[in-house]
Short mmCIF file of C-alpha atoms and ligand atoms in Angstrom, two decimals:
data_model
loop_
_atom_site.label_atom_id
_atom_site.label_comp_id
_atom_site.label_asym_id
_atom_site.label_seq_id
_atom_site.Cartn_x
_atom_site.Cartn_y
_atom_site.Cartn_z
CA MET A 1 21.18 8.25 -22.47
CA ALA A 2 21.06 5.41 -24.99
CA ALA A 3 20.34 6.32 -28.62
CA VAL A 4 16.68 6.01 -29.51
CA THR A 5 16.19 3.25 -32.02
CA GLU A 6 13.18 3.05 -34.27
CA PRO A 7 11.31 -0.13 -33.47
CA THR A 8 8.57 -1.18 -35.83
CA LEU A 9 4.93 -1.25 -34.75
CA VAL A 10 5.23 -4.99 -34.34
CA ASP A 11 7.88 -4.30 -31.68
CA VAL A 12 5.51 -1.94 -29.93
CA GLU A 13 2.87 -4.62 -29.64
CA ASN A 14 5.44 -7.06 -28.39
CA LEU A 15 6.60 -4.59 -25.78
CA VAL A 16 3.76 -5.46 -23.43
CA GLU A 17 3.69 -9.16 -24.07
CA ALA A 18 7.44 -9.70 -24.00
CA ALA A 19 7.86 -8.21 -20.55
CA LEU A 20 4.83 -10.04 -19.24
CA THR A 21 6.18 -13.50 -19.94
CA ASP A 22 7.15 -14.97 -16.60
CA ALA A 23 10.75 -14.32 -15.73
CA PRO A 24 12.69 -17.27 -14.28
CA VAL A 25 12.13 -17.26 -10.56
CA ASN A 26 14.59 -18.52 -8.03
CA THR A 27 12.48 -20.83 -5.90
CA SER A 28 15.29 -22.53 -4.02
CA GLY A 29 13.78 -21.26 -0.75
CA ALA A 30 17.04 -19.60 0.34
CA TRP A 31 17.09 -15.84 0.57
CA ASP A 32 20.28 -14.21 -0.64
CA VAL A 33 19.87 -10.82 0.96
CA GLU A 34 23.27 -9.49 -0.16
CA ARG A 35 22.39 -10.23 -3.78
CA VAL A 36 18.97 -8.60 -3.42
CA ARG A 37 20.50 -5.51 -1.80
CA ARG A 38 22.58 -4.93 -4.93
CA ASP A 39 19.31 -4.45 -6.84
CA PHE A 40 18.58 -1.33 -4.74
CA PRO A 41 21.21 1.33 -5.47
CA VAL A 42 20.07 3.70 -2.72
CA LEU A 43 21.08 1.18 -0.05
CA SER A 44 24.80 1.33 -0.82
CA GLN A 45 25.31 4.94 0.26
CA THR A 46 26.62 6.37 3.50
CA VAL A 47 24.65 8.83 5.62
CA ASN A 48 26.48 10.97 8.16
CA GLY A 49 29.56 8.93 7.43
CA LYS A 50 27.87 5.62 8.28
CA PRO A 51 26.42 2.99 5.95
CA LEU A 52 22.72 3.77 5.48
CA VAL A 53 20.42 1.50 7.51
CA TYR A 54 17.03 2.05 5.95
CA LEU A 55 14.26 0.96 8.33
CA ASP A 56 11.44 3.11 6.99
CA SER A 57 10.00 1.01 4.19
CA ALA A 58 6.49 1.27 5.66
CA ALA A 59 6.63 4.97 4.82
CA SER A 60 8.18 4.45 1.37
CA ALA A 61 9.98 1.35 0.16
CA GLN A 62 13.15 1.67 -1.89
CA VAL A 63 13.16 1.25 -5.66
CA PRO A 64 15.18 -1.40 -7.53
CA GLN A 65 17.39 -0.45 -10.47
CA VAL A 66 15.03 -2.14 -12.96
CA VAL A 67 12.27 0.25 -11.93
CA ILE A 68 14.59 3.25 -12.28
CA ASP A 69 15.65 1.98 -15.71
CA ARG A 70 12.06 1.49 -16.81
CA GLY A 71 11.20 5.07 -15.79
CA SER A 72 14.25 6.40 -17.68
CA LYS A 73 13.28 4.40 -20.74
CA TYR A 74 9.81 5.90 -20.75
CA LEU A 75 11.13 9.45 -20.28
CA GLY A 76 13.99 9.00 -22.72
CA GLU A 77 12.33 6.99 -25.46
CA GLU A 78 8.58 6.81 -25.04
CA HIS A 79 7.48 10.03 -23.34
CA SER A 80 4.11 11.00 -24.72
CA ASN A 81 0.51 11.19 -23.57
CA VAL A 82 -1.59 8.05 -23.38
CA HIS A 83 -4.90 7.16 -25.02
CA ARG A 84 -4.88 10.29 -27.19
CA GLY A 85 -2.44 10.17 -30.02
CA VAL A 86 -2.61 8.07 -33.12
CA HIS A 87 1.10 8.64 -33.45
CA TYR A 88 3.83 6.18 -32.73
CA LEU A 89 5.10 7.50 -29.39
CA SER A 90 1.62 7.79 -27.94
CA GLN A 91 0.96 4.21 -28.91
CA ARG A 92 4.16 3.10 -27.21
CA ALA A 93 3.31 5.04 -24.06
CA THR A 94 -0.22 3.64 -24.07
CA SER A 95 1.08 0.14 -24.59
CA ALA A 96 3.46 0.48 -21.63
CA TYR A 97 0.80 2.10 -19.43
CA GLU A 98 -1.80 -0.56 -20.19
CA GLY A 99 0.91 -3.18 -19.78
CA ALA A 100 1.36 -1.93 -16.23
CA ARG A 101 -2.37 -2.31 -15.62
CA GLU A 102 -2.25 -5.91 -16.81
CA ARG A 103 0.68 -6.55 -14.46
CA VAL A 104 -1.36 -5.15 -11.56
CA ARG A 105 -4.25 -7.42 -12.53
CA ARG A 106 -2.00 -10.44 -12.36
CA PHE A 107 -0.35 -9.32 -9.14
CA ILE A 108 -3.62 -9.08 -7.23
CA ASN A 109 -5.42 -11.72 -9.33
CA ALA A 110 -8.28 -9.46 -10.42
CA ARG A 111 -10.61 -10.97 -13.00
CA GLU A 112 -10.16 -8.15 -15.53
CA SER A 113 -7.62 -5.35 -15.89
CA LEU A 114 -10.46 -2.82 -16.21
CA GLU A 115 -11.15 -3.49 -12.53
CA CYS A 116 -7.78 -1.89 -11.76
CA ILE A 117 -8.04 1.89 -11.67
CA PHE A 118 -4.83 3.90 -11.57
CA VAL A 119 -4.66 6.54 -8.83
CA ARG A 120 -1.83 8.46 -7.18
CA GLY A 121 -1.90 6.30 -4.07
CA CYS A 122 -3.98 4.92 -1.28
CA THR A 123 -5.27 8.26 -0.04
CA GLU A 124 -6.59 9.22 -3.45
CA GLY A 125 -7.95 5.70 -3.89
CA ILE A 126 -10.01 5.75 -0.70
CA ASN A 127 -11.27 9.22 -1.59
CA LEU A 128 -12.27 7.89 -5.01
CA VAL A 129 -14.44 5.24 -3.36
CA MET A 130 -15.84 7.76 -0.88
CA HIS A 131 -16.92 10.11 -3.68
CA GLY A 132 -17.85 7.52 -6.28
CA TYR A 133 -19.55 4.97 -4.05
CA GLY A 134 -20.16 6.66 -0.70
CA ARG A 135 -21.78 9.85 -1.93
CA LYS A 136 -24.07 7.87 -4.21
CA PHE A 137 -25.09 4.97 -2.00
CA ILE A 138 -24.70 6.14 1.61
CA GLY A 139 -27.28 8.44 3.14
CA GLU A 140 -28.77 9.78 6.33
CA GLY A 141 -28.79 7.33 9.22
CA ASP A 142 -26.52 4.85 7.38
CA GLU A 143 -23.42 3.48 9.04
CA ILE A 144 -19.84 2.88 7.95
CA ILE A 145 -17.63 0.54 9.97
CA ILE A 146 -13.90 1.16 10.28
CA SER A 147 -11.48 0.09 13.01
CA ALA A 148 -9.51 1.71 15.81
CA MET A 149 -6.24 1.06 13.96
CA GLU A 150 -6.98 2.90 10.71
CA HIS A 151 -4.61 5.29 9.00
CA HIS A 152 -6.07 8.81 8.79
CA SER A 153 -6.68 8.25 5.08
CA ASN A 154 -9.26 5.61 6.03
CA ILE A 155 -10.89 7.78 8.69
CA VAL A 156 -11.08 11.35 7.42
CA PRO A 157 -12.79 10.70 4.05
CA TRP A 158 -15.54 8.73 5.83
CA GLN A 159 -15.95 11.44 8.44
CA MET A 160 -16.36 13.98 5.64
CA LEU A 161 -19.02 11.76 4.10
CA CYS A 162 -20.81 11.29 7.42
CA GLU A 163 -20.86 15.03 7.96
CA GLU A 164 -22.27 15.66 4.50
CA LYS A 165 -24.89 12.91 4.59
CA GLY A 166 -25.80 12.60 8.25
CA ALA A 167 -24.35 9.08 8.34
CA ARG A 168 -22.51 7.54 11.30
CA LEU A 169 -19.02 6.11 11.74
CA ARG A 170 -18.77 2.96 13.89
CA VAL A 171 -15.39 1.76 15.12
CA ILE A 172 -14.23 -1.82 15.82
CA PRO A 173 -12.14 -1.67 19.00
CA ILE A 174 -8.72 -3.29 19.41
CA ASN A 175 -7.26 -5.21 22.33
CA ASP A 176 -4.00 -4.52 24.18
CA ARG A 177 -1.99 -6.52 21.66
CA GLY A 178 -3.37 -4.34 18.88
CA GLU A 179 -5.72 -6.95 17.40
CA LEU A 180 -9.24 -6.33 16.21
CA GLN A 181 -12.00 -7.46 18.55
CA LEU A 182 -13.91 -9.42 15.99
CA ASP A 183 -16.84 -10.24 18.27
CA GLU A 184 -17.43 -6.49 18.55
CA PHE A 185 -17.32 -6.25 14.76
CA GLU A 186 -20.16 -8.74 14.38
CA ALA A 187 -22.16 -6.80 16.94
CA LEU A 188 -21.71 -3.55 14.99
CA LEU A 189 -23.13 -4.95 11.75
CA ASN A 190 -26.79 -4.16 11.25
CA GLU A 191 -29.30 -3.22 8.56
CA ARG A 192 -28.00 0.38 8.49
CA THR A 193 -24.40 -0.70 7.74
CA LYS A 194 -23.51 0.31 4.18
CA LEU A 195 -19.76 -0.24 4.08
CA VAL A 196 -16.90 -1.81 6.03
CA SER A 197 -13.54 -0.13 5.37
CA ILE A 198 -10.63 -1.87 7.00
CA ILE A 199 -6.85 -1.78 7.05
CA HIS A 200 -5.11 -4.99 5.93
CA ILE A 201 -1.86 -4.46 7.85
CA SER A 202 -1.56 -1.67 10.40
CA ASN A 203 1.25 0.74 9.58
CA ALA A 204 1.39 1.77 13.25
CA LEU A 205 1.19 -1.66 14.93
CA GLY A 206 2.12 -4.20 12.27
CA THR A 207 -1.06 -6.21 12.92
CA ILE A 208 -2.21 -8.37 10.01
CA ASN A 209 -5.99 -8.39 10.04
CA PRO A 210 -8.02 -11.44 9.00
CA VAL A 211 -9.62 -9.62 6.09
CA LYS A 212 -10.95 -12.74 4.39
CA GLU A 213 -12.95 -13.56 7.51
CA ILE A 214 -14.09 -9.94 7.83
CA VAL A 215 -15.27 -9.90 4.22
CA ALA A 216 -17.19 -13.16 4.68
CA THR A 217 -18.91 -11.83 7.81
CA ALA A 218 -19.82 -8.51 6.18
CA HIS A 219 -21.11 -10.26 3.07
CA LYS A 220 -23.52 -12.31 5.19
CA HIS A 221 -25.15 -8.92 5.82
CA ASP A 222 -24.78 -7.85 2.15
CA VAL A 223 -22.29 -5.18 3.15
CA PRO A 224 -19.37 -4.44 0.79
CA VAL A 225 -15.82 -4.27 2.14
CA LEU A 226 -12.96 -1.97 1.22
CA VAL A 227 -9.47 -3.12 2.20
CA ASP A 228 -6.71 -0.54 2.66
CA GLY A 229 -3.83 -2.55 1.27
CA ALA A 230 -1.09 0.09 1.54
CA GLN A 231 0.90 -2.22 3.87
CA GLY A 232 -0.75 -5.48 2.80
CA ALA A 233 0.51 -5.49 -0.79
CA PRO A 234 4.23 -5.23 0.09
CA HIS A 235 4.20 -7.93 2.78
CA LEU A 236 1.67 -10.52 1.58
CA THR A 237 0.53 -12.27 -1.57
CA ILE A 238 -2.73 -10.65 -2.56
CA ASP A 239 -5.56 -12.49 -4.27
CA VAL A 240 -8.62 -10.26 -4.43
CA GLN A 241 -10.81 -13.05 -5.77
CA ASP A 242 -9.89 -15.28 -2.87
CA LEU A 243 -10.38 -12.46 -0.35
CA ASP A 244 -13.63 -11.62 -2.16
CA CYS A 245 -13.21 -7.99 -1.06
CA ASP A 246 -15.13 -5.38 -3.01
CA PHE A 247 -12.31 -2.83 -3.13
CA TYR A 248 -8.59 -3.25 -2.53
CA ILE A 249 -6.43 -0.12 -2.54
CA LEU A 250 -2.66 0.08 -2.77
CA SER A 251 0.14 2.66 -3.05
CA GLY A 252 2.99 2.05 -5.49
CA HIS A 253 5.62 3.79 -3.39
CA LYS A 254 5.21 1.19 -0.63
CA LEU A 255 5.59 -1.51 -3.27
CA PHE A 256 9.06 -0.62 -4.59
CA ALA A 257 7.64 1.73 -7.25
CA PRO A 258 7.78 5.53 -7.64
CA THR A 259 5.50 7.91 -5.75
CA GLY A 260 2.39 8.95 -7.64
CA SER A 261 1.43 5.39 -8.54
CA GLY A 262 -1.35 3.39 -7.00
CA VAL A 263 -4.39 1.26 -7.64
CA VAL A 264 -8.04 1.00 -6.74
CA TYR A 265 -9.22 -2.52 -7.43
CA GLY A 266 -12.98 -2.71 -7.47
CA LYS A 267 -15.41 -5.40 -8.52
CA ARG A 268 -16.62 -4.52 -11.99
CA GLU A 269 -20.31 -4.40 -11.11
CA LEU A 270 -19.63 -1.93 -8.29
CA LEU A 271 -17.31 0.29 -10.32
CA GLU A 272 -19.89 0.42 -13.09
CA ARG A 273 -22.59 1.59 -10.69
CA MET A 274 -20.38 4.27 -9.12
CA ASN A 275 -20.10 7.93 -10.02
CA PRO A 276 -16.83 9.22 -11.39
CA PHE A 277 -14.52 10.94 -8.93
CA ILE A 278 -12.91 13.69 -11.00
CA GLY A 279 -14.41 15.08 -14.20
CA GLY A 280 -12.51 16.19 -17.28
CA GLY A 281 -10.76 14.87 -20.34
CA SER A 282 -10.28 11.18 -21.07
CA MET A 283 -13.16 10.05 -18.85
CA ILE A 284 -15.96 10.79 -21.32
CA ARG A 285 -17.62 9.14 -24.26
CA SER A 286 -19.29 12.37 -25.44
CA VAL A 287 -19.74 15.90 -24.18
CA THR A 288 -22.35 18.50 -25.10
CA PHE A 289 -23.39 21.49 -23.00
CA GLU A 290 -26.57 19.60 -22.18
CA LYS A 291 -25.08 16.27 -21.16
CA THR A 292 -21.90 14.27 -20.75
CA ILE A 293 -21.83 10.52 -21.21
CA TYR A 294 -19.02 8.92 -19.28
CA ALA A 295 -16.50 6.47 -20.68
CA GLY A 296 -16.46 2.83 -19.59
CA LEU A 297 -14.02 1.31 -17.14
CA PRO A 298 -11.31 2.08 -16.27
CA ASP A 299 -11.29 5.47 -18.07
CA LYS A 300 -14.36 6.75 -16.19
CA PHE A 301 -12.12 7.11 -13.13
CA GLU A 302 -8.97 8.40 -14.84
CA ALA A 303 -9.71 11.97 -15.88
CA GLY A 304 -6.81 14.06 -17.13
CA THR A 305 -3.27 13.00 -17.86
CA PRO A 306 -2.31 10.26 -15.40
CA ALA A 307 1.06 9.70 -13.71
CA ILE A 308 2.24 7.69 -16.71
CA ALA A 309 5.91 7.27 -15.73
CA SER A 310 4.99 6.30 -12.17
CA GLN A 311 2.40 3.71 -13.19
CA ILE A 312 4.78 2.19 -15.73
CA GLY A 313 7.28 2.07 -12.86
CA LEU A 314 4.69 0.21 -10.77
CA GLY A 315 4.42 -2.33 -13.59
CA ALA A 316 8.21 -2.75 -13.52
CA ALA A 317 8.17 -3.15 -9.72
CA ILE A 318 5.64 -5.94 -10.11
CA ASP A 319 7.88 -7.57 -12.72
CA TYR A 320 10.70 -7.32 -10.18
CA LEU A 321 8.60 -8.97 -7.48
CA GLY A 322 7.74 -11.66 -10.00
CA SER A 323 11.44 -12.30 -10.62
CA ILE A 324 12.33 -12.98 -6.98
CA ASP A 325 11.18 -15.84 -4.79
CA ARG A 326 8.34 -13.98 -3.12
CA ALA A 327 7.51 -16.78 -0.69
CA ALA A 328 11.13 -16.83 0.51
CA ALA A 329 11.07 -13.00 0.78
CA ILE A 330 7.96 -13.12 2.97
CA ARG A 331 9.45 -15.87 5.16
CA TYR A 332 12.68 -13.89 5.47
CA GLU A 333 10.79 -10.77 6.59
CA GLN A 334 9.05 -12.84 9.26
CA GLU A 335 12.41 -14.14 10.50
CA LEU A 336 13.75 -10.59 10.65
CA LEU A 337 10.65 -9.53 12.58
CA GLU A 338 11.15 -12.29 15.14
CA TYR A 339 14.86 -11.57 15.48
CA ALA A 340 14.47 -7.80 15.87
CA THR A 341 11.54 -8.24 18.28
CA THR A 342 13.56 -10.56 20.51
CA ARG A 343 16.55 -8.23 20.52
CA LEU A 344 14.47 -5.12 21.24
CA ASN A 345 12.62 -6.88 24.05
CA GLU A 346 15.97 -7.55 25.72
CA ILE A 347 16.55 -3.80 26.20
CA GLU A 348 15.28 -2.50 29.50
CA GLY A 349 12.99 0.49 29.02
CA VAL A 350 11.87 -0.47 25.51
CA THR A 351 8.18 -1.31 25.03
CA ILE A 352 6.90 -2.68 21.78
CA ILE A 353 3.48 -1.28 20.88
CA GLY A 354 1.62 -3.85 18.82
CA THR A 355 2.22 -7.47 19.74
CA ALA A 356 -0.42 -9.20 17.61
CA HIS A 357 -0.07 -12.92 16.92
CA GLU A 358 -0.28 -12.20 13.20
CA LYS A 359 2.17 -9.44 12.50
CA ALA A 360 4.18 -7.99 9.61
CA SER A 361 7.73 -6.62 9.87
CA VAL A 362 6.72 -3.26 11.32
CA ILE A 363 7.87 -2.62 14.90
CA SER A 364 6.56 0.37 16.83
CA PHE A 365 8.20 1.02 20.18
CA THR A 366 8.70 3.51 22.93
CA VAL A 367 11.71 4.05 25.17
CA ASP A 368 11.12 5.15 28.77
CA ASP A 369 11.71 8.87 29.29
CA VAL A 370 12.82 9.51 25.70
CA HIS A 371 10.58 11.16 23.12
CA PRO A 372 10.40 9.19 19.85
CA HIS A 373 11.52 12.27 17.89
CA ASP A 374 14.74 12.33 19.92
CA ILE A 375 15.26 8.64 19.17
CA GLY A 376 14.73 9.33 15.45
CA THR A 377 17.15 12.26 15.44
CA ILE A 378 19.92 10.45 17.32
CA LEU A 379 19.55 7.38 15.12
CA ASP A 380 19.71 9.53 12.00
CA ALA A 381 23.10 10.82 13.10
CA GLU A 382 24.20 7.17 12.95
CA GLY A 383 22.80 6.68 9.46
CA ILE A 384 19.76 4.76 10.70
CA ALA A 385 16.44 5.86 9.17
CA ILE A 386 13.37 5.12 11.28
CA ARG A 387 10.04 6.93 11.58
CA ALA A 388 8.95 8.78 14.70
CA GLY A 389 5.52 10.24 15.33
CA HIS A 390 1.87 9.20 15.26
CA HIS A 391 2.21 7.53 11.84
CA CYS A 392 -1.03 9.18 10.64
CA ALA A 393 -2.85 7.00 13.14
CA GLN A 394 -3.56 9.30 16.08
CA PRO A 395 -6.44 7.12 17.37
CA VAL A 396 -3.94 4.27 17.79
CA MET A 397 -1.76 6.55 19.93
CA GLN A 398 -4.86 7.54 21.93
CA ARG A 399 -5.77 3.86 22.42
CA PHE A 400 -2.33 3.14 23.89
CA GLN A 401 -2.21 6.49 25.71
CA ILE A 402 1.08 7.58 24.19
CA PRO A 403 1.88 10.68 22.12
CA ALA A 404 3.95 8.87 19.52
CA THR A 405 6.14 5.87 18.81
CA ALA A 406 9.42 5.19 17.08
CA ARG A 407 8.91 2.73 14.24
CA ALA A 408 11.37 0.46 12.50
CA SER A 409 9.93 -1.21 9.43
CA PHE A 410 11.84 -3.97 7.68
CA ALA A 411 11.72 -5.06 4.06
CA PHE A 412 13.28 -8.13 2.43
CA TYR A 413 16.45 -6.09 1.70
CA ASN A 414 17.20 -5.47 5.38
CA THR A 415 19.60 -7.63 7.37
CA ARG A 416 20.07 -9.00 10.88
CA GLU A 417 23.19 -6.83 11.15
CA GLU A 418 20.99 -3.79 10.58
CA ALA A 419 18.66 -4.96 13.35
CA ASP A 420 21.76 -5.27 15.57
CA LYS A 421 22.80 -1.72 14.67
CA LEU A 422 19.32 -0.48 15.59
CA VAL A 423 19.54 -2.23 18.96
CA ALA A 424 23.03 -0.87 19.66
CA ALA A 425 21.94 2.66 18.73
CA ILE A 426 18.89 2.50 21.01
CA LYS A 427 21.11 1.40 23.88
CA ARG A 428 23.27 4.47 23.24
CA VAL A 429 20.14 6.67 23.23
CA ILE A 430 19.23 5.29 26.65
CA GLU A 431 22.74 6.06 27.90
CA VAL A 432 22.48 9.68 26.66
CA PHE A 433 19.19 10.22 28.46
CA LYS A 434 20.18 8.49 31.73
N1 PMP B 501 -2.98 3.38 4.59
C1 PMP B 501 -1.91 2.90 5.22
C2 PMP B 501 -2.03 1.66 6.04
C3 PMP B 501 -0.68 3.52 5.07
O1 PMP B 501 0.40 3.03 5.70
C4 PMP B 501 -0.58 4.68 4.27
C5 PMP B 501 0.73 5.41 4.11
N2 PMP B 501 1.42 5.59 5.30
C6 PMP B 501 -1.74 5.13 3.63
C7 PMP B 501 -2.91 4.46 3.82
C8 PMP B 501 -1.72 6.34 2.75
O2 PMP B 501 -1.00 6.06 1.59
P1 PMP B 501 -0.48 7.22 0.65
O3 PMP B 501 0.24 8.21 1.53
O4 PMP B 501 0.43 6.53 -0.29
O5 PMP B 501 -1.67 7.82 -0.01
#
């Protein structure tokens, strides 16, 4: 570990600003995947004697060296609690932690950084809105609209609320391509609707939903919209002001950051009206045995010691994304999607589940007469990491009348050669099961 130097307080203040100045971005339009791969140390290892082919970024994306270094720097030089100490280290930790919040604000284009609440991930974030907003503003006979392609984390909390309050869950159906039936959505909206909570990109199907349009439609009925951005944030450029969504939730570990980091973006006026989620230290202005007055935003929602290292890591991941040509990365992922889709479609017995016109680089598929878990296990022996199962989206499996799928999810560090290896390995699986 590097020796700890003693920066002056002026350095501490500069710490946030210095890293926030825009790094030079390569905007040549070309995507140098081999160069980008070198930023991700985990990718250069072998698994079961074969070079690792990591096709599970929708579950957790890999972390670039700069994020690892930033975490080490915090633990090695800055480790301390935030918002509490008057001492030097606490100020440094606070500066880095709040610096991460400002990076998140920029990344999603929120108006103010206090609209960005740090949580452990998407699941906690949706639960925060359920408790803070739902339990306060949704009551008996009210309705919450979700869709048939939600992740369990955007179903179960609302079911819990409905059970507690006597409210009702309404579900937008999907068509055979795995797209929302938007005409049905309009028909579901009525004067009892109190919230629309919708996935941005389906982790099980890859579908990119037209959330801007959904928000506009819901707002015509004065209904707020929560967007589950767990898969949206890694694959798209997010502008919450342009989307005009009321909440946008993301998980750091899908965005090239450590686990335990995540964000609830909420419009200030809504967050201010909401109840806190968890009570305790750091979220109060004053406490007596008679009454507690809560702190302002964002502290009201951040009781206890947060995941400081992880959130600082999220800030570093956002810096990393700012240093690459994001538009080229997104285009490249789309090319990979098209290439892998074409190659998989050539294999007899393979069926892709989720063929939406607007799709991200997540490919769910089945192979005739082979259980997805067997596909996953055989591929693992070849060093290829895919996901097999229901992807925490059992209603999607029910909709397509299948128990599970195999899922290959591509990030901008994957290559065509890796897609070829996936295809070759699936062909071998078919041979084994013949
Ligand atoms: N929503 C979607 C679309 C997801 O893909 C996931 C993670 N698979 C989640 C929510 C839950 O995120 P987390 O596990 O990070 O809380």
